Coordinates of C-alpha atoms in Angstrom, one line a residue:
X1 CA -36.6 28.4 108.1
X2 CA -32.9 27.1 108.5
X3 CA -32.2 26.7 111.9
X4 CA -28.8 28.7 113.0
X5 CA -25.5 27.1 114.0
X6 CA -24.9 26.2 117.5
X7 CA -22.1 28.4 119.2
X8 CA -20.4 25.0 119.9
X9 CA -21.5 24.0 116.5
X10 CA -19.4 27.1 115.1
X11 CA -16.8 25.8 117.2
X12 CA -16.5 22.8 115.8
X13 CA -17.0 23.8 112.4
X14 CA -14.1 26.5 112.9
X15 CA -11.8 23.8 114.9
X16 CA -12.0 21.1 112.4
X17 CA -11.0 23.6 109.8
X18 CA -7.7 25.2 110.9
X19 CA -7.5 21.3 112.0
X20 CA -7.6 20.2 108.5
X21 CA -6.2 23.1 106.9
X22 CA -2.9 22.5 109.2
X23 CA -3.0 18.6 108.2
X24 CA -3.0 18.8 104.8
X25 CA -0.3 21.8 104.7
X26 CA 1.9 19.7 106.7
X27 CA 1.3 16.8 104.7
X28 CA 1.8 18.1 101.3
X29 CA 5.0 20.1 102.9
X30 CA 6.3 17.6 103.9
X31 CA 5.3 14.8 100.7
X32 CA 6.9 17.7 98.3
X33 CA 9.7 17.7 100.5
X34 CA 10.5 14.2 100.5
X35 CA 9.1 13.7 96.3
X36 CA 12.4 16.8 96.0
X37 CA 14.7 15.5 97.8
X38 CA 14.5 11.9 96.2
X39 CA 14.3 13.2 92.8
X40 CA 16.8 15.5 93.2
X41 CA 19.1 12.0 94.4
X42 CA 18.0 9.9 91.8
X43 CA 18.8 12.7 88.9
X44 CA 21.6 13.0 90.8
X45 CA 22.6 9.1 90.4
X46 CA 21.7 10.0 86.5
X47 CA 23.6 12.0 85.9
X48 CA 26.7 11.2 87.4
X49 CA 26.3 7.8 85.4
X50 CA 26.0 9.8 82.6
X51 CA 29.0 11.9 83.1
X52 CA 30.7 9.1 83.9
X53 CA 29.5 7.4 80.6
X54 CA 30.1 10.3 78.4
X55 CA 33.9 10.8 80.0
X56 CA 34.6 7.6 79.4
X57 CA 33.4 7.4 75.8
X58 CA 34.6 10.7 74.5
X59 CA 38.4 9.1 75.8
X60 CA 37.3 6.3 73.8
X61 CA 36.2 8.0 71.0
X62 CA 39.7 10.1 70.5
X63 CA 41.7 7.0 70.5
X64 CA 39.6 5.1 68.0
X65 CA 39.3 8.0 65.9
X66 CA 43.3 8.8 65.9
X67 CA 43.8 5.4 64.9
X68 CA 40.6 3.8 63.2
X69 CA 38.3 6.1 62.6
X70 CA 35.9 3.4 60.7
X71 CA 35.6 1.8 63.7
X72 CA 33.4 4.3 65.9
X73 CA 30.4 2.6 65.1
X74 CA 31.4 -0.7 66.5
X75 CA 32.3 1.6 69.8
X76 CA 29.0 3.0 69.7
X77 CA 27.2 0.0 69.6
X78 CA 28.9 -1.9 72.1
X79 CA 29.2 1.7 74.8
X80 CA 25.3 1.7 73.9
X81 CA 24.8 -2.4 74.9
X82 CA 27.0 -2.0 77.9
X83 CA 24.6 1.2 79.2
X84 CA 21.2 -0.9 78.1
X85 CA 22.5 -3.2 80.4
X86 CA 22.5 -0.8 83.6
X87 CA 19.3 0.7 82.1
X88 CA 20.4 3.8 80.2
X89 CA 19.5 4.4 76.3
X90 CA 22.7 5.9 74.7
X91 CA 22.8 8.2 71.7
X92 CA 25.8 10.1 69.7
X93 CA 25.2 13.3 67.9
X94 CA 27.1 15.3 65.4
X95 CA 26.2 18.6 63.7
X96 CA 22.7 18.2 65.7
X97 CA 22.3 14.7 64.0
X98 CA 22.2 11.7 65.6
X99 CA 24.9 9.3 64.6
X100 CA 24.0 6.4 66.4
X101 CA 20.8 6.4 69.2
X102 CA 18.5 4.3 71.2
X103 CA 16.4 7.0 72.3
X104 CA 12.3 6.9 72.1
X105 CA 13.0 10.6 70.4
X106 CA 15.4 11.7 68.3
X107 CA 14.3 15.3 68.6
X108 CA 16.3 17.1 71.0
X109 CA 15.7 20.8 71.0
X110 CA 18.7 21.2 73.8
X111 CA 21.3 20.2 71.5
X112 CA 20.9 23.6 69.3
X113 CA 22.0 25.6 72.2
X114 CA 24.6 23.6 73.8
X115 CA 28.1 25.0 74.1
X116 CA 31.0 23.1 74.0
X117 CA 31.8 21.2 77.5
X118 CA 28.0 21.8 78.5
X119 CA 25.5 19.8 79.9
X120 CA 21.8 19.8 79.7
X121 CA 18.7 17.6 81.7
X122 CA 15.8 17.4 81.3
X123 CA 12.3 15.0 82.2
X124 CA 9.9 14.5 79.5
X125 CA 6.5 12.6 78.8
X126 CA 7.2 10.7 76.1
X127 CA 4.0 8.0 75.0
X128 CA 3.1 8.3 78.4
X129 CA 6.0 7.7 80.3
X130 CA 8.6 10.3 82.2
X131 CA 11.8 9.8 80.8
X132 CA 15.4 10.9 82.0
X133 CA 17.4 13.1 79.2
X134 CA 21.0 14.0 79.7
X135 CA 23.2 15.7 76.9
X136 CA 26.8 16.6 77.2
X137 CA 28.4 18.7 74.4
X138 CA 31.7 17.3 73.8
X139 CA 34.7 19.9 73.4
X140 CA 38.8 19.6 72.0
X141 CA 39.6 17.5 69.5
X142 CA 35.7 16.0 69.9
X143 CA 33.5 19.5 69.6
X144 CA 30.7 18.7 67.9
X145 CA 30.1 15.5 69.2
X146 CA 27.3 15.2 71.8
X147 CA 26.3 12.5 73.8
X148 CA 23.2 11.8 75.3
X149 CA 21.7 9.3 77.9
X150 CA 18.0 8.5 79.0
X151 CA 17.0 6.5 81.6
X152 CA 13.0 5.4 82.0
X153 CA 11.7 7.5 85.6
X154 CA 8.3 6.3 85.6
X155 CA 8.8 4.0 88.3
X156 CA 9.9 6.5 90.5
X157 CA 6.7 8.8 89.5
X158 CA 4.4 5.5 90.3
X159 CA 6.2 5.4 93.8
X160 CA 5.5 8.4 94.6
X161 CA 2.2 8.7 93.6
X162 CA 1.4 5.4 95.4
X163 CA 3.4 7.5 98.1
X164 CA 0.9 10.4 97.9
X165 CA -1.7 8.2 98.1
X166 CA -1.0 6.3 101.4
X167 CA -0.5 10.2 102.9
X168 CA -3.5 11.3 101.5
X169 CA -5.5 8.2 103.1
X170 CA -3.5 8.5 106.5
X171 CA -4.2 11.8 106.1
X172 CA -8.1 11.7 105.6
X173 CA -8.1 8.9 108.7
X174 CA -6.5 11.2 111.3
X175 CA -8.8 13.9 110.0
X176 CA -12.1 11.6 110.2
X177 CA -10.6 10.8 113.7
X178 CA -10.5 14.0 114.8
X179 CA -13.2 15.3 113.3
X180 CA -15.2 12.6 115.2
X181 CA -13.3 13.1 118.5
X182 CA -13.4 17.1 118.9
X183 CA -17.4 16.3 117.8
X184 CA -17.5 13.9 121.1
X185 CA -15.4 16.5 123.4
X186 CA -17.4 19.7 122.4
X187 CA -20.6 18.2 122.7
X188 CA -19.7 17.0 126.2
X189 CA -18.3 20.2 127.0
X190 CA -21.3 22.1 125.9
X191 CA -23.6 20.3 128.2
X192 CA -22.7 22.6 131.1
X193 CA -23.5 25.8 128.7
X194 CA -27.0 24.4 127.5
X195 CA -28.1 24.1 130.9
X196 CA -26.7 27.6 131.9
X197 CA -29.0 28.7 128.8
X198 CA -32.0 26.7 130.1
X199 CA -31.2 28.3 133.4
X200 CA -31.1 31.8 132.0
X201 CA -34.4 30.9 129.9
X202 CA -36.2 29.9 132.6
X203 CA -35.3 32.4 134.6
X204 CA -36.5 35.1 131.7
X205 CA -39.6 33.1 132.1
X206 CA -39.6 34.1 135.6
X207 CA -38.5 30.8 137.5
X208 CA -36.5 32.9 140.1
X209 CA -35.9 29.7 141.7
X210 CA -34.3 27.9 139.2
X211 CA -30.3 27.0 139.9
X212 CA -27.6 26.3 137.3
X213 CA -25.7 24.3 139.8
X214 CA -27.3 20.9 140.1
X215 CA -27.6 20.5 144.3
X216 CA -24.6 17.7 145.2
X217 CA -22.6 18.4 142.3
X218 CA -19.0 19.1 142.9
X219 CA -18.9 22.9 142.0
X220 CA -16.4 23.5 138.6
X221 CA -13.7 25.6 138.7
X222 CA -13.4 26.6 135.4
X223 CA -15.4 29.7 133.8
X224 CA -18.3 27.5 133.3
X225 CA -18.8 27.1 137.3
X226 CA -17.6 30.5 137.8
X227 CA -20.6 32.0 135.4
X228 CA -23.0 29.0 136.6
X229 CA -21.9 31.0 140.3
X230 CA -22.9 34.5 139.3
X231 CA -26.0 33.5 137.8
X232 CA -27.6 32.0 140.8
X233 CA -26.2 34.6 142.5
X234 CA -27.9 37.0 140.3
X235 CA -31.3 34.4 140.5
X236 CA -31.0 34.5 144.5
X237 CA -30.6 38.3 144.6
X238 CA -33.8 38.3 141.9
X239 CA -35.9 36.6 144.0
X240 CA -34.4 38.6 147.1
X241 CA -36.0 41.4 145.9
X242 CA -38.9 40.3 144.6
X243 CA -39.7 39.0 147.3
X244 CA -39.0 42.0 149.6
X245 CA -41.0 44.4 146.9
X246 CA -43.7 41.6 147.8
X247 CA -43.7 41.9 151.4
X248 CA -43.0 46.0 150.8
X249 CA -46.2 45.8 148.2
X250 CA -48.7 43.9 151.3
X251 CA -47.1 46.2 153.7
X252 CA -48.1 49.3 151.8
X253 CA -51.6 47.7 151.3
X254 CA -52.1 46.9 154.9
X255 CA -51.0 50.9 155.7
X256 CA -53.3 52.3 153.3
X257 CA -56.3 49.6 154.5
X258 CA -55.3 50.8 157.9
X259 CA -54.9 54.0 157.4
X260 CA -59.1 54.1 155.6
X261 CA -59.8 52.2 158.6
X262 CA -58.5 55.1 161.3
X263 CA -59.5 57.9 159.0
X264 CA -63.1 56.4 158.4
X265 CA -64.4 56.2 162.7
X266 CA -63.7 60.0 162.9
X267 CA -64.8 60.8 159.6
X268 CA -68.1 59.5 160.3
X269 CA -68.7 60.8 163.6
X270 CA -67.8 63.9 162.7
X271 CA -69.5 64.0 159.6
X272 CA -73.0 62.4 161.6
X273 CA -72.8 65.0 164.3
X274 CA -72.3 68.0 162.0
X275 CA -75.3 67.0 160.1
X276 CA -77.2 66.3 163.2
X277 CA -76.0 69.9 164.6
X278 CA -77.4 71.0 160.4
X279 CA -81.1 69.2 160.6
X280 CA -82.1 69.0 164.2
X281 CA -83.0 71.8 166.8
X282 CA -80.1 70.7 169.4
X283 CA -79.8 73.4 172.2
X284 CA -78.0 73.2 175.5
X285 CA -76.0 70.3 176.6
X286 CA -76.5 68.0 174.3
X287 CA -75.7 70.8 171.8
X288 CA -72.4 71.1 173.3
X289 CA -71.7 67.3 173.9
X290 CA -72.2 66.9 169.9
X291 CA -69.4 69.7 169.3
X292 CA -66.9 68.2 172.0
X293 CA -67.2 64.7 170.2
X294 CA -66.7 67.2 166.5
X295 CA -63.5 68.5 168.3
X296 CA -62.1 65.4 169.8
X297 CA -62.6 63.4 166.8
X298 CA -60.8 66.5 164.6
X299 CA -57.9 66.3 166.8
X300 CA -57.4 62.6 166.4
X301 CA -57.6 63.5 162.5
X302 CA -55.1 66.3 163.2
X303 CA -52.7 64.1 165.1
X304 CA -52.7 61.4 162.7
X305 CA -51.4 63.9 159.8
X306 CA -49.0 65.3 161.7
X307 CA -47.4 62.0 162.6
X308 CA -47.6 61.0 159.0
X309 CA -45.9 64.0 158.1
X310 CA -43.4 63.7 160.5
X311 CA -42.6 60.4 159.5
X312 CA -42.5 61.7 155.5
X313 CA -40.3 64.2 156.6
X314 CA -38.2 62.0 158.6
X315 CA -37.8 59.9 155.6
X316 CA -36.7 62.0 152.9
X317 CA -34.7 64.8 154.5
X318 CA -31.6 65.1 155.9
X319 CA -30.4 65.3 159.3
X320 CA -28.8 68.5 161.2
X321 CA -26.8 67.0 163.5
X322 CA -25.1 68.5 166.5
X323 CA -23.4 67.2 169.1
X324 CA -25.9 66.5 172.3
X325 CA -25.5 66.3 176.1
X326 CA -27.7 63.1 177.5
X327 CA -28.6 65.1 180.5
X328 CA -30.1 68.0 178.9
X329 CA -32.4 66.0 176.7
X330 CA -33.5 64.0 179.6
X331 CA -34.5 67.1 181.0
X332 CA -36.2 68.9 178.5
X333 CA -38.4 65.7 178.0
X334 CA -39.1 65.4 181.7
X335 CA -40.3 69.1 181.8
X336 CA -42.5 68.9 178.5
X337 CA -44.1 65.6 180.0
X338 CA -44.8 66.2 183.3
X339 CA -47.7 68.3 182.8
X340 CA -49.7 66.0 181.0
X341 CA -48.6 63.1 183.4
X342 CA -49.6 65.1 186.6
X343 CA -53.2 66.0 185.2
X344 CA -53.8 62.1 185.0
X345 CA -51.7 61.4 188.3
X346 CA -48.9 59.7 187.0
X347 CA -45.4 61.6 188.0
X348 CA -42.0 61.8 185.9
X349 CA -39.0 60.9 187.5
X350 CA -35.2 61.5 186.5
X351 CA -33.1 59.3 188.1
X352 CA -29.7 60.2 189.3
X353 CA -27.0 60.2 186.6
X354 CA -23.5 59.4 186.1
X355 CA -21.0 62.5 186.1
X356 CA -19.6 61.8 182.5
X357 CA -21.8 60.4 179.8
X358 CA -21.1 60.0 176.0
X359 CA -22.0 62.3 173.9
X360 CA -24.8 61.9 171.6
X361 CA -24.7 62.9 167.8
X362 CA -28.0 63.5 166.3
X363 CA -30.4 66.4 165.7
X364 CA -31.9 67.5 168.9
X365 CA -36.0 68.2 168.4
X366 CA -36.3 65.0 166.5
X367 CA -34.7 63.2 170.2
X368 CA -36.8 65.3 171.9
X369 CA -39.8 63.9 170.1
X370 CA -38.5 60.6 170.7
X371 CA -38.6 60.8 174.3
X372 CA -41.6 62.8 174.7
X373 CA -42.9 59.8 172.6
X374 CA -41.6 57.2 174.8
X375 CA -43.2 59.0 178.0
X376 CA -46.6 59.8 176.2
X377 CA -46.8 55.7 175.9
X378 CA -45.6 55.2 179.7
X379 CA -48.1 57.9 180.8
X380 CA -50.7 56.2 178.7
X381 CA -49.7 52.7 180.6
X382 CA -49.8 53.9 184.0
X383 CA -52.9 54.2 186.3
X384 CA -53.4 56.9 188.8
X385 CA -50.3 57.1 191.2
X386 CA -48.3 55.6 188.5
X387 CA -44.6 56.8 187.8
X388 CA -42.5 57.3 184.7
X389 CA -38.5 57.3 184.9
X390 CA -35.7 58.3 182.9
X391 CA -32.0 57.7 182.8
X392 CA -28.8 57.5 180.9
X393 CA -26.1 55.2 180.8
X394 CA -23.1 53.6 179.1
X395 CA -24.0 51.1 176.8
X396 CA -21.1 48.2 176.0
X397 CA -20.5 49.5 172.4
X398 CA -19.3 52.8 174.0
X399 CA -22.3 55.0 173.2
X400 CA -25.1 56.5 175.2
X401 CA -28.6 54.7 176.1
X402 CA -31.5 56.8 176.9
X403 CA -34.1 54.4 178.7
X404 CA -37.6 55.2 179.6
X405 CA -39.4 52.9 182.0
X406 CA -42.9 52.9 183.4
X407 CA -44.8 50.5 186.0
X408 CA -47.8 50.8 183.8
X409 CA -50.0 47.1 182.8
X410 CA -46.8 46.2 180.4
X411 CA -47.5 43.7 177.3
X412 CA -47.3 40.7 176.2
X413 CA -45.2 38.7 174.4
X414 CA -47.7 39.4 171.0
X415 CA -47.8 42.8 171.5
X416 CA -44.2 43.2 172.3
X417 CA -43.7 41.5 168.7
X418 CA -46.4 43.8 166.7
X419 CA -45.8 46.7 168.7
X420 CA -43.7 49.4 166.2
X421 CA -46.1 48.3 163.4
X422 CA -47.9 51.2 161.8
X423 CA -51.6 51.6 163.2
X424 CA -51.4 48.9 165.5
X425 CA -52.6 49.5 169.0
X426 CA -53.0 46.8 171.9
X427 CA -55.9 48.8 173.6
X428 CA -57.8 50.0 170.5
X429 CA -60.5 51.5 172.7
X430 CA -58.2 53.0 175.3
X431 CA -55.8 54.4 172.4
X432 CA -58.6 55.6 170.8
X433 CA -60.0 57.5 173.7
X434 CA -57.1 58.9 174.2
X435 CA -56.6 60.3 170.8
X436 CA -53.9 58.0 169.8
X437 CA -53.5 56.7 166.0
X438 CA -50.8 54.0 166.8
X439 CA -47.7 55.5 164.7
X440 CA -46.4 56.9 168.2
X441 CA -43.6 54.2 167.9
X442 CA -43.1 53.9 164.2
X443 CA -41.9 57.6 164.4
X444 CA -39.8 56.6 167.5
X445 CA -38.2 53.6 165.8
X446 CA -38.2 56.0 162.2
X447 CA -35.8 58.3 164.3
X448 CA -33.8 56.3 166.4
X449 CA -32.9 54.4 162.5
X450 CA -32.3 57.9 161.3
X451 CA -29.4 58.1 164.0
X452 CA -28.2 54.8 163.7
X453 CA -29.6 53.7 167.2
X454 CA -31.9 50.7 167.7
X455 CA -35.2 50.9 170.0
X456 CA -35.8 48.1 171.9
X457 CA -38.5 47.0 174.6
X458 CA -38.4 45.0 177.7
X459 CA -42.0 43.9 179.2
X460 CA -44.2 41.8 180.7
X461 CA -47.9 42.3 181.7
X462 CA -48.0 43.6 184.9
X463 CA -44.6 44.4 185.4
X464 CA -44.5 48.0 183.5
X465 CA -42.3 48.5 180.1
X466 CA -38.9 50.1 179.8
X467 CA -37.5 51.6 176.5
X468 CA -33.8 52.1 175.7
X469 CA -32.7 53.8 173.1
X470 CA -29.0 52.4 172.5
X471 CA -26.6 55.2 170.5
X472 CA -23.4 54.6 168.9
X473 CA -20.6 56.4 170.1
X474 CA -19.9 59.6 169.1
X475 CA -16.9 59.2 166.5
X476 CA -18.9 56.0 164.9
X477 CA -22.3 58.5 164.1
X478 CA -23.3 57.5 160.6
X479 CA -26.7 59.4 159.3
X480 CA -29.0 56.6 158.2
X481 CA -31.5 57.2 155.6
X482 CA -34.5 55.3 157.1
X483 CA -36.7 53.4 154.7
X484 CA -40.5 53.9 154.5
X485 CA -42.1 53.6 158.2
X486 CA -44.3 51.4 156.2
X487 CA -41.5 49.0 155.5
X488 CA -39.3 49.7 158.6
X489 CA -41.5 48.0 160.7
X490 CA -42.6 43.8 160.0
X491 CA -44.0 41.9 161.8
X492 CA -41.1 40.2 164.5
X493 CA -38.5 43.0 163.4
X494 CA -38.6 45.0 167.0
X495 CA -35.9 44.2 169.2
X496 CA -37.5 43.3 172.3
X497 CA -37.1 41.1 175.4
X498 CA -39.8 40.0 177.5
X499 CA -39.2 41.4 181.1
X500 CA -38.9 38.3 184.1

């Protein structure tokens, strides 16, 4: 199969033509220009020798012939040896005949339609040579007469043919020049485009990490560099998102591996106790312990899909969004905590706030979670005679911060890093007794996102946890679509500062 031209090859091929095209137009202009113009002078040097020659003998003529006619032949002869002797052939005509000639041809078909006082050139091959022909019809006294001269031109036609062939071999080196020299300069100028091809090849191949631009190079700053530019832009970006799809495709399979793993405990035990309920004859107590561990484990199933839906939700619809006093939601989520808190002997403080507070922008039962959330945790945290405390405050962008702060155990700086991540819990035992799935601050971090606040921690074990919830202001409120909770939280992500 013939392989196809090169696009530089094309290049070359249509370069070198228009090159060559233009050389031998100017050439040949300017060698038929020249060949003209020194014909035209050298026919013009003819023929004024032979109207000189022909005034000169007709005056001649009409005084021999008013006083001895016999002698015209003797003028002839020695007019014609005078012009042989500058190079001219002479011949006189009468009637059409010649009367006395030196010509190489005595048949002039110019001398049947001469007029009287006319003149007629012409160049003819004659036995291989271009000669010169020049009649004059002579008029007055002379009509009838004609004289012609001939002059021999084949030196001028060698001339210029050895003339056409130095331009034709000047001509044919300047082309062979070029040719070789654009051949030099488009290869080296297609070097950068081949690798840009490689480049683009390899990357179809899937090398994201291939570069066009060879590392230390001095970038170009032509199109060349310019395209070599976009394309490892493009290749960076590429491997950008692969990568991300990567780390979203391990995060998806660690939810779904965690998410069998929290499903599969409860599933069991309920599962086991309702078939030992089915095939043994349980009465009494231990009857009723089976169906409390049936219940409790049901709820933890029941909480776990309603935080996943929340989060679902949370992720694919859009806010309604109202404009919030910081106060009031601190409230609410004291009141719809304190219950729980004072059944495991923790209380819920609101601390003293400022008379004038930002606004808050957002949609107010999804906050609401988010507090109720963030207290839930502290509550959890806290040992009997524990306390739980909320407040608002300026933060330095202008907005409002909700915090939330217990003096519970606190955590570490591992679990300060991990916490937010889906399923992960730092007491698995203690968040499983208490009915937790571990999503309680992915949905808090899901909504703050949603509002275009950030959730960050500050902790230490031992010294209890606080959570602020930093808002912008009011007028800056931009409705964030929050990505997948199962993306939205990596590993080392969470804002967080260790407390101490």
């Amino acid at each position: 199969m013939k392989r196809p031209l090169q696009y530089w090859q094309k290049i070359y091929l249509a370069s070198l033509a228009l090159f060559l095209g233009g050389l031998c137009a100017g050439f040949f202009a300017v060698l038929n220009i020249s060949c003209r113009q020194s014909f035209a002078a050298r026919t013009g040097e003819l023929l004024a020798g032979q109207h000189n020659l022909a005034v000169t003998l007709a005056n001649d003529m009409a005084v021999v012939m008013a006083s001895r006619p016999e002698a015209l032949d003797l003028l002839w002869q020695e007019t014609g040896r005078a012009a042989r002797s500058e190079g001219l052939a002479l011949a006189v005509w009468r009637g059409g005949a010649p009367r006395y000639s030196l010509l190489a041809m005595n048949d002039l078909p110019e001398l049947e339609t001469l007029q009287p006082g006319q003149r007629s050139w012409q160049v003819r091959l004659v036995e291989g040579r271009h000669l010169f022909f020049a009649t004059t019809a002579l008029a007055g006294d002379l009509t009838g007469y004609a004289v012609t001269v001939q002059a021999d031109m084949e030196d001028f036609y060698t001339e210029w043919r050895r003339t056409g062939a130095v331009f034709l071999s000047l001509g044919s080196a300047v082309g062979a020049a070029f040719a070789a020299g654009l051949y030099l300069v488009l290869r080296r100028m297609n070097r950068p485009l081949q690798a840009l091809t490689e480049t683009a090849r390899d990357l179809a191949a899937g090398d994201y990490a291939r570069r066009a631009a060879a590392p230390g190079a001095p970038p170009r700053r032509d199109e060349v560099g310019e395209l070599a530019r976009v394309l490892d832009q493009l290749a960076g970006r590429v491997q950008a998102q692969l990568r991300q799809l990567a780390e979203e495709a391990a995060a998806k399979q660690r939810l779904v591996d965690d998410l069998s793993h929290e499903m599969r405990t409860p599933l069991t035990a309920i599962g086991g106790y309702a078939e030992y309920l089915q095939l043994a004859d349980v009465q009494g107590e231990e009857r009723q312990e089976a169906l409390q561990t049936i219940r409790h484990e049901s709820r933890r199933l029941l909480n776990l899909s309603d935080q996943l839906v929340r989060l679902a939700v949370l992720r694919q619809e859009p806010l309604e969004t109202a404009r919030l006093d910081p106060a009031a939601l601190l409230r609410r989520a004291a009141a719809t905590a304190r219950p729980k808190a004072e059944s495991q002997g923790v209380s819920v403080q609101l601390r003293p706030l400022p008379g004038a507070l930002p606004a808050i922008r957002g949609e107010q039962a999804l906050l609401e979670s988010l507090l109720v959330n963030l207290c839930d945790n502290g509550i959890k945290a806290c040992a009997a005679g524990g306390r739980v405390t909320l407040w608002a405050e300026e933060n330095p962008a202008g907005g409002c911060t909700l915090a939330v702060a217990d003096d519970g155990r606190g955590m570490d700086a591992d679990t300060l890093r991990r916490i937010g991540q889906p399923f992960y819990r730092a007491d698995k035992a203690r968040s499983r007794a208490e009915g937790g799935a571990g999503l309680g601050v992915a949905l808090c971090r899901s909504i703050a996102a949603a509002h275009g606040a950030a959730l960050r921690y500050e902790s230490a074990p031992g010294a209890g946890t606080t959570a602020r919830v930093d808002f912008p202001p009011e007028g800056e409120f931009r409705p964030a679509a929050p990505a997948a909770f199962t993306t939205l939280q990596q590993a080392g992500d969470d804002p967080v500062t260790p407390a101490g």
